Amino acid sequence: MMKNELSKKQSELLASFNKEELLEIIHVLIRNNELAQTTLVSGYLLESEDILKLIEKEYKKRSKSKRFFDYYETDIFFGELHSYMATLFDTIIPLKPAESEMLLSNMLQDFERLSETKDTSSGGWQDYYYYLVESWIKALSLQKDIDKVTVANKLFKIFQGEYYFSVSLLAEYKSTLGLDILRQLRDVFYQHKNDDEALELSYSIKDIEFFKTYLDREKEFLYPRYYLDYAELLIEDVRSDEAIVLLENLREKNNKLPVELNDDKIMELLIKANIEEGKKEEARQLCIDAFKEYYNHRFYELYENTLDKDEKGSAIKLFLDIANQYEENRFFYLLFLIEVERFDVINDYVLNLGKDNIIKITDSIIPSTARKVSSLLYKSGFPLSATLVRRALVEDVLGRGASKYYKYAVSDLKKSLDYGEKIQSTDDIASNQTYLTALYAKHKKKASFWSLAEEKIKGVSMDKDGAYYGK
């Protein structure tokens, strides 16, 4: 049911009105709502040819302004244009697909000019633009009397060098256009020496043979990433032996390739290909080598996939030992622990830092990650370490006097107090009140922070002598 559909009682009341009353209601609606007027006129009161003329007339009127629109005005402009045009096109496309396609084609090709006087930084134009694309493709697909070559050439005309639309997205319209048309379009791109678009589209429609033919003919790909795309398709096509040869060759010459090529992606695909080929020992060694280089949990997961259930305990110990080898890699070590959900180890790590060195955790991981760690520690039954991490985040902001982050520090203070309710005051960690007293004594000049804390945290109060916490 649509959320704006009338209720049963409302429908019954509407049905009880006579003709004159209904006409009066309609006139009131269209006087106060342009979209309602457009829906009524285009859907019920105009012939098809008149709707097409109305679209053209209204578009010219709305798009002729040469003044500059700021981002807020731009969002409103495209939002209103989208709503108006969608009402008309949704009605006319099934009735006049060829004529609709021509209008939509002109509007797509006019989009660059239309955007020149608009601040498009907020992205509010996207719904309108992608509606044009989708509607244009729909209008094309409804024309049963045009051949595939013609459709492909129309697509090429619109999308060659298109800044706002990646040709890879055309794969989403495979069911509408058909695979044959997309292959035909790919061939048109290739014939016009648009190799990048041809390969990108081939990858999207998983046309592995084009990659093979291209490499045989051209001897190398236009960009290194296409080697990875080709290898991925080979693995999916159960041709992992070919993928291994391709990737091994790529590793050998990788030092001669642009730095944009991700060596960790080569390793990931090479591991997957070896697993598919049943080469588990080779895959495991590649996982270890890759993890030592990149500290990415993906390689542990791939390693784990090669093991029996009773072997997994020793595997995690092996990878934890590797990750914990170098002090400069604390960030990756902690990220790995989070990904494999070893909160017992994170708890030990935090407690080993101690209350005096806990601030070091803010050097190892960014605040958003530290907050995630703290929350997960608390949920996993480690309130002590969870509290320490939150206190470290508060100290980090106050110690730097970073007033623009005070709202985050107040939030962290609140969490530290909440978590602190679950722990007892010991020699290792101060109680909430003792902690708050010490924090105020150290940072009492940060008046705006304390004012915000008193406002936002229930139970926190201030006077001339200090800060207090009581539920």
XYZ file of C-alpha atoms in Angstrom, residues 57-66 113-114:
12
model
C 7.892 24.256 -23.892
C 8.268 23.791 -20.135
C 11.878 22.616 -20.410
C 12.854 25.653 -22.495
C 11.164 27.967 -20.002
C 12.812 26.411 -16.949
C 16.285 26.015 -18.457
C 16.764 29.409 -20.093
C 17.896 31.346 -16.998
C 21.546 32.446 -17.122
C 25.107 23.602 -20.487
C 22.314 23.538 -17.928
